[in-house]
Short mmCIF file of C-alpha atoms in Angstrom, two decimals:
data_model
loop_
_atom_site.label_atom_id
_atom_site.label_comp_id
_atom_site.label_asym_id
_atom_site.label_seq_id
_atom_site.Cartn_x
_atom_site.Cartn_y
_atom_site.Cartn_z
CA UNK A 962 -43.96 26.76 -196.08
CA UNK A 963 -46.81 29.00 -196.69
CA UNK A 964 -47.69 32.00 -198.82
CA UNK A 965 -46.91 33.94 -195.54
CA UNK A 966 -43.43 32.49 -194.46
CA UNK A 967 -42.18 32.71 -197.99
CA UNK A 968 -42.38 36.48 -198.16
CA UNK A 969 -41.27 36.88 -194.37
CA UNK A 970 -37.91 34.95 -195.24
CA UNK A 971 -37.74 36.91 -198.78
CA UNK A 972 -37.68 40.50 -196.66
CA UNK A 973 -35.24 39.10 -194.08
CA UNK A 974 -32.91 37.90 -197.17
CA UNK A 975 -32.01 41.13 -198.61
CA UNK A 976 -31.95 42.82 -195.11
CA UNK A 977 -29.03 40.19 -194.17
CA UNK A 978 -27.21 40.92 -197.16
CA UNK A 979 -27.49 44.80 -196.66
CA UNK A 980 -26.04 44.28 -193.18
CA UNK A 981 -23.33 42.07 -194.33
CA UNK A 982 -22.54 44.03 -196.86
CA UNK A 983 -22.25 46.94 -194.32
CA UNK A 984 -19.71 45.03 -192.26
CA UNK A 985 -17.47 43.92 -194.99
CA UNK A 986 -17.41 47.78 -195.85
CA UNK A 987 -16.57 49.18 -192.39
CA UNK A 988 -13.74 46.16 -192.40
CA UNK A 989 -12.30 47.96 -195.51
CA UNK A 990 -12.53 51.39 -194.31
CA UNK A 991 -10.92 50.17 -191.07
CA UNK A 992 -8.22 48.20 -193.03
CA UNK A 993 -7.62 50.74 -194.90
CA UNK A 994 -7.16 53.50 -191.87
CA UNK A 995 -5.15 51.40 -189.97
CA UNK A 996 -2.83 50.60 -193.29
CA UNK A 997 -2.55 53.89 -193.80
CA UNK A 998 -1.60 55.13 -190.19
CA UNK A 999 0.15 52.48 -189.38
CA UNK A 1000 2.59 52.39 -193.16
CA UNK A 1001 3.46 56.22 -192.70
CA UNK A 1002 4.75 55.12 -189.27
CA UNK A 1003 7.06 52.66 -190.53
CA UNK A 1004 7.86 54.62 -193.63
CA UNK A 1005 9.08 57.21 -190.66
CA UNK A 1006 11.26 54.54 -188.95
CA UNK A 1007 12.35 54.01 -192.04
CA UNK A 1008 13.48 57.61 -193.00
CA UNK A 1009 14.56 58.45 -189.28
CA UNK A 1010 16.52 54.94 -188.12
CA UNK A 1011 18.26 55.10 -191.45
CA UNK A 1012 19.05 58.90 -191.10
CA UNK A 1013 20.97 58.43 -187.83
CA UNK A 1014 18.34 60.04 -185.96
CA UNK A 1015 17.37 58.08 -183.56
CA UNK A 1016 19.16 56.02 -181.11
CA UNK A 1017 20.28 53.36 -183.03
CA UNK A 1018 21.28 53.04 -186.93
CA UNK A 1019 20.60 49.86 -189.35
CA UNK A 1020 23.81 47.72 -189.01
CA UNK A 1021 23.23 47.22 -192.34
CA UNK A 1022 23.56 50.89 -193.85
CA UNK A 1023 25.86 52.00 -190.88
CA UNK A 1024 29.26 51.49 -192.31
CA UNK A 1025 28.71 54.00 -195.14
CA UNK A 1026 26.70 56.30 -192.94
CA UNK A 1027 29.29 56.84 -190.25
CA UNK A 1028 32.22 56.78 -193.15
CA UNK A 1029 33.87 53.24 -191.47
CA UNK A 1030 36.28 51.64 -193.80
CA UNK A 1031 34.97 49.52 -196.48
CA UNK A 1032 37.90 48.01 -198.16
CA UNK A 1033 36.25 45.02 -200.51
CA UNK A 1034 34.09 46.52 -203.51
CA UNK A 1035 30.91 44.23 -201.91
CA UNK A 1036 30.58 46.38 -198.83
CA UNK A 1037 29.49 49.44 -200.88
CA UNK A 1038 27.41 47.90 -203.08
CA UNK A 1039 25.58 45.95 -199.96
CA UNK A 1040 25.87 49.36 -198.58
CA UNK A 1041 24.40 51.75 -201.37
CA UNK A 1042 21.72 48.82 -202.50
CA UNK A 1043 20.50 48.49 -199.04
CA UNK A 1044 20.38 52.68 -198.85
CA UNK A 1045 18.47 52.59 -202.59
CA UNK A 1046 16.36 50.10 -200.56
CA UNK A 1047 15.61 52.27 -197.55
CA UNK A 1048 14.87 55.56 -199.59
CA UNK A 1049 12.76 53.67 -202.43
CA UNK A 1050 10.98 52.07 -199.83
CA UNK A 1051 10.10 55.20 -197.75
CA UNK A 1052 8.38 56.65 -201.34
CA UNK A 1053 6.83 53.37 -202.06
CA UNK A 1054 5.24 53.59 -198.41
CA UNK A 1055 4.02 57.27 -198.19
CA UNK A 1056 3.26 57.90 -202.01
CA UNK A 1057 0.31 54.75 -202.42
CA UNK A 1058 -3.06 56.89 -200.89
CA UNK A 1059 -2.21 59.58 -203.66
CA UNK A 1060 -2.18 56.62 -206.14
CA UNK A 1061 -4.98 54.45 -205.11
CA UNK A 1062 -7.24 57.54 -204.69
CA UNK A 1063 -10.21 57.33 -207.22
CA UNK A 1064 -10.39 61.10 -206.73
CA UNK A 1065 -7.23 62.20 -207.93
CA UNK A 1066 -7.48 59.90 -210.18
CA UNK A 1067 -10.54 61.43 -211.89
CA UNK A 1068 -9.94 64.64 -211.50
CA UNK A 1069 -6.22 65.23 -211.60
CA UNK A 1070 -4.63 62.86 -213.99
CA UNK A 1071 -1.85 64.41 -214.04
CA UNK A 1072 -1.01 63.96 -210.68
CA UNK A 1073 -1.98 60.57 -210.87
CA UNK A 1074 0.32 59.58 -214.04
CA UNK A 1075 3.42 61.20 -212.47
CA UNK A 1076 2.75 59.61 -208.86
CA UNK A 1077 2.94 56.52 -211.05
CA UNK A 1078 5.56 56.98 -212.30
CA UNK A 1079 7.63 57.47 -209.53
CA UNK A 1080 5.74 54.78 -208.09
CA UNK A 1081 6.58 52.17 -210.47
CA UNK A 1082 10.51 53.14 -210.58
CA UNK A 1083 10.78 53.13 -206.94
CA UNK A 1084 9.61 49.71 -206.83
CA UNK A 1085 11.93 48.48 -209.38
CA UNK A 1086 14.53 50.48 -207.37
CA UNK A 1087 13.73 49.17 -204.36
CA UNK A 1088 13.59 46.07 -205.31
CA UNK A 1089 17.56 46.51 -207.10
CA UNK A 1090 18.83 47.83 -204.25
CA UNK A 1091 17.72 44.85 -201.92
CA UNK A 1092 19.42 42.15 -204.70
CA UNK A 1093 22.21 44.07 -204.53
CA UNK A 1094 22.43 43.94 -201.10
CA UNK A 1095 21.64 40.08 -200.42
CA UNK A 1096 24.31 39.26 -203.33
CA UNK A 1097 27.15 41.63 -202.15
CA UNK A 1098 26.23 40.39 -198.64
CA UNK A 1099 23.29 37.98 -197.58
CA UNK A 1100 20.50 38.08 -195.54
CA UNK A 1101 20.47 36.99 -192.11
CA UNK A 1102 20.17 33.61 -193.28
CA UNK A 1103 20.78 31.48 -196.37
CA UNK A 1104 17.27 31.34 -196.33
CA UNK A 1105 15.82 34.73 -195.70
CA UNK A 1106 18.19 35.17 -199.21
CA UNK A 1107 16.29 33.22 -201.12
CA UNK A 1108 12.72 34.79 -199.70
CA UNK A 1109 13.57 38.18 -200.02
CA UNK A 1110 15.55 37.49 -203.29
CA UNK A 1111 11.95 36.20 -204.86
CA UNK A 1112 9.65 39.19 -202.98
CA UNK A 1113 12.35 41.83 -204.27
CA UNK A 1114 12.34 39.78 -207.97
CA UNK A 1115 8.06 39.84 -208.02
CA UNK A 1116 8.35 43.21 -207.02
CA UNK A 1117 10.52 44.29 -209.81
CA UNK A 1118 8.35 42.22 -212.14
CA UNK A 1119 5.31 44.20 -211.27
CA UNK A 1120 6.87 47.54 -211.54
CA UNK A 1121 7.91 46.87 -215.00
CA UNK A 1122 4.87 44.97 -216.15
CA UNK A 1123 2.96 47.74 -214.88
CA UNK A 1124 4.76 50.66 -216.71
CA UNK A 1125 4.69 48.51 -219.38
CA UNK A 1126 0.95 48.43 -219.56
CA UNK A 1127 0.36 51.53 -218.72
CA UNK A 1128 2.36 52.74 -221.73
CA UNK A 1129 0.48 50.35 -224.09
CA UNK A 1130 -2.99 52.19 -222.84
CA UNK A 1131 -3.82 48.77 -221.18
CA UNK A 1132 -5.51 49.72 -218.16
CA UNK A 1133 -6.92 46.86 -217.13
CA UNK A 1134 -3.54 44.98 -216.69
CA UNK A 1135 -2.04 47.88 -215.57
CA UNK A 1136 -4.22 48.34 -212.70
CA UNK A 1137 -3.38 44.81 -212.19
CA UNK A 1138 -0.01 44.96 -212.24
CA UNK A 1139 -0.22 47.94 -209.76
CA UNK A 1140 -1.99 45.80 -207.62
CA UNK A 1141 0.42 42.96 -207.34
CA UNK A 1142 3.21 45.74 -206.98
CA UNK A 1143 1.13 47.28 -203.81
CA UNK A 1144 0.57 43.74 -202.58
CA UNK A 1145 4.19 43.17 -202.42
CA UNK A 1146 5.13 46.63 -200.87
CA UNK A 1147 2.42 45.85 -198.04
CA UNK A 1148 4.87 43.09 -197.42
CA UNK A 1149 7.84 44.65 -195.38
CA UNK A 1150 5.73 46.02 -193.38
CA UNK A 1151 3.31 42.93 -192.65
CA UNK A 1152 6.46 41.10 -192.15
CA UNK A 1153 7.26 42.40 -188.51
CA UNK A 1154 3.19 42.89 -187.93
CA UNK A 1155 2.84 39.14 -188.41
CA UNK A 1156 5.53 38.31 -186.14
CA UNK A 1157 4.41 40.39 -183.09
CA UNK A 1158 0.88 38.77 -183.43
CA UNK A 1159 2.23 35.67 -183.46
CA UNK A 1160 4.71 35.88 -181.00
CA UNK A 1161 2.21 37.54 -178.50
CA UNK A 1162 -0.36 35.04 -179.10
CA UNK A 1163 1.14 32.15 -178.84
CA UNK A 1164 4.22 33.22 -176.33
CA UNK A 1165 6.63 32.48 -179.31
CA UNK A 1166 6.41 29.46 -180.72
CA UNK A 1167 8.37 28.56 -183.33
CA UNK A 1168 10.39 31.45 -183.16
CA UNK A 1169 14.09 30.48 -182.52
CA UNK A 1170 16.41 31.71 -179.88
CA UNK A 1171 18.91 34.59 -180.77
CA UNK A 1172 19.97 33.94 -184.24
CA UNK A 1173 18.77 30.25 -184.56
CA UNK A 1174 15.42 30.31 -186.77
CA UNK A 1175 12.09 28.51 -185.84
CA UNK A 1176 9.39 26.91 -187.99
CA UNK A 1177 7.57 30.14 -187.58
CA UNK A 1178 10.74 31.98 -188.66
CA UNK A 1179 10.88 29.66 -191.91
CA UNK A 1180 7.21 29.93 -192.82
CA UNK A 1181 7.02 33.83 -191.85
CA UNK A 1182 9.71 33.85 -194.64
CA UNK A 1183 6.84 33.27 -197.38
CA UNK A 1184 3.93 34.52 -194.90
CA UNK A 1185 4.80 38.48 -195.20
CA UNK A 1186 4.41 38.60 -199.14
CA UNK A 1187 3.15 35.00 -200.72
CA UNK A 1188 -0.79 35.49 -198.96
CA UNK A 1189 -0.46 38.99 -200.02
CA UNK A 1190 -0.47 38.22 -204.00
CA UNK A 1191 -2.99 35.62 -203.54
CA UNK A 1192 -5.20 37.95 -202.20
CA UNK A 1193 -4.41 40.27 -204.60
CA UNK A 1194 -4.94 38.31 -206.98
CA UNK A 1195 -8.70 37.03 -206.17
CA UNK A 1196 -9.78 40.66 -206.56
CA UNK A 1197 -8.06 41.39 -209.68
CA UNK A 1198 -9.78 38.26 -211.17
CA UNK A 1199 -13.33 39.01 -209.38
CA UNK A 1200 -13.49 42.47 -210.25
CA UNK A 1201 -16.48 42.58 -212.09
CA UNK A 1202 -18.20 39.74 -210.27
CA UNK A 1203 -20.30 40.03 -207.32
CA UNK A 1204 -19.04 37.64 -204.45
CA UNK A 1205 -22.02 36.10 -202.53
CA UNK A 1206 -21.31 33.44 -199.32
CA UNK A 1207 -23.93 30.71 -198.79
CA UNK A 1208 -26.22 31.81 -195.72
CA UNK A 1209 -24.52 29.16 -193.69
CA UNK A 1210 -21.17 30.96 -194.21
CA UNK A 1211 -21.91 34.32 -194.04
CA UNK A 1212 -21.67 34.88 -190.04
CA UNK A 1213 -18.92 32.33 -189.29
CA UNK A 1214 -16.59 33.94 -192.09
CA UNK A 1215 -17.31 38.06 -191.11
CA UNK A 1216 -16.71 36.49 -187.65
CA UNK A 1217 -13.40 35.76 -188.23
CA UNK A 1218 -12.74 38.58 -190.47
CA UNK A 1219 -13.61 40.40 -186.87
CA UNK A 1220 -10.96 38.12 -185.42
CA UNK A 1221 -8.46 38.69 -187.48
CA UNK A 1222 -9.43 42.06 -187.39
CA UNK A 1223 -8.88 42.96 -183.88
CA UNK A 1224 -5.45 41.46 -183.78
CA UNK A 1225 -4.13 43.39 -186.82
CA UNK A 1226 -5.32 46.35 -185.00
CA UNK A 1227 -3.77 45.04 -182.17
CA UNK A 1228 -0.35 44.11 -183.74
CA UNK A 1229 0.04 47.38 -185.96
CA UNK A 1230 -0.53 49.96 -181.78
CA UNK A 1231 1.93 47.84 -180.16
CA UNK A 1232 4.74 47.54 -182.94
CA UNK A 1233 4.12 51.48 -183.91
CA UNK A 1234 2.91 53.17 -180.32
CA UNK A 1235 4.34 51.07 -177.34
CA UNK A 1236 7.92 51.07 -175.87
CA UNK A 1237 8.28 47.05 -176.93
CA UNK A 1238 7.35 47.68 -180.59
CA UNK A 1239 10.02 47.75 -183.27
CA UNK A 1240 9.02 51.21 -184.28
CA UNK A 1241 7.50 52.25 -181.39
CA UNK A 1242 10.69 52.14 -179.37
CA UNK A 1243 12.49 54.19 -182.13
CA UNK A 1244 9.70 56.92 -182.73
CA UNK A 1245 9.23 57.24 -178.86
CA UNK A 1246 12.48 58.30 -177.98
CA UNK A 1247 12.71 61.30 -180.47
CA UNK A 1248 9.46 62.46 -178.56
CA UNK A 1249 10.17 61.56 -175.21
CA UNK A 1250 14.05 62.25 -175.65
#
């Protein structure tokens, strides 16, 4: 290669990595818009299916709500965890853009140290009330126990770990911490994002009939929280490094960060704004009556 050719490809290297480095950026703001619009809809289902308010209650919260008999001492405490679960998870879902916001956090500390606060004890709430609710009662399977038993028991963990830190004045593990506690709350509501992706691309597959449970239905057990940490957990250990693909990787990998991408956007408008969506079907008919 000549003289000539070597500074050509030089110019044309950091002009690649500006552009890539603009993609992976818009990703994040995207990510991050969507997350945010489409978490203060389900916190909403949330608040409003649980209320009574729209057409159909939680089975699971419904005995104490409408004041049906309860005679054995394990129906109210399935029935007041799983409410401690509901209301700790509506905070938990509306509260994290005040606590992730580098602005507030500069410039009103205060703010920021009492949102934490109640951040961190309604995740160890939240995670209480769901253990007290799969041991008074059980999940909808033996199995669905034991994965929501260890996502409620990691999200406990991080609340207190995080408090913890934050109290000692170490912010570095705090922040982590906080992290792996945000991770974990992003999990309830990936949980019925990743289904509807994957039971719209694929036409269902591995998703079992009625109450019978799939291989999807096993693995989507672990999928909702367990890719969650792990991401969380390469940026909390690559904080202060600067992550650079080989040139052979760089356009296969942001294309399927495109991919995957479009069908998160996809998932999150047709479980939160379409008649056939979880939410969507809830949240409509309050508008639509």
């Amino acid at each position: 290669m000549n003289e000539h050719a070597r500074v050509a490809a030089g110019q044309r290297r950091p002009a690649a990595h500006a552009m890539d480095e603009r993609l992976l950026r818009w990703s994040g703001r995207l990510f991050r818009l969507v997350a945010l619009a489409g978490m203060a809809v389900f916190g909403s289902y949330i608040l409003l299916r649980a209320s009574g308010a729209t057409f159909r209650n939680f089975a699971q919260w419904r005995p104490l709500l409408e004041g049906q008999p309860m005679p054995a001492l394990s129906d109210w405490v399935a029935n007041i965890g799983i409410g401690m679960h509901f209301a700790m998870g509506a905070i938990l879902l509306f509260a994290w853009p005040i606590l992730f916001s580098a602005t507030i956090r500069a410039r009103h500390r205060a703010v920021h140290r009492w949102t934490g606060r109640v951040y961190v004890s309604a995740g160890f709430l939240a995670g209480c009330g769901g253990l007290s609710f799969i041991f008074a009662h059980g999940a909808y399977t033996p199995a669905a126990s034991v994965a929501f038993g260890i996502w409620g028991g990691v999200m406990m963990l991080s609340a207190v770990m995080a408090y913890v830190h934050a109290r000692g004045r170490r912010f570095d593990l705090h922040r982590a911490w906080v992290i792996r506690l945000f991770a974990m709350v992003l999990g309830s509501w990936l949980f019925d994002i990743e289904f509807r992706a994957w039971k719209d691309l694929t036409g269902g597959a591995g998703i079992g009939p009625g109450e019978a449970s799939g291989f999807f239905d096993y693995a989507l057990l672990y999928l909702f929280f367990v890719p969650n940490l792990l991401v969380a957990e390469f940026f909390i250990r690559n904080k202060h490094r600067r992550i650079v693909l080989p040139p052979a990787w760089r356009w296969p990998a942001l294309a399927g960060l495109a991919a995957v991408a479009a069908v998160f956007v996809y998932a999150v408008v047709v479980v939160s704004a379409t008649g056939t969506g979880k939410y969507g079907r809830h949240l409509l008919q309050l508008v639509t009556g």
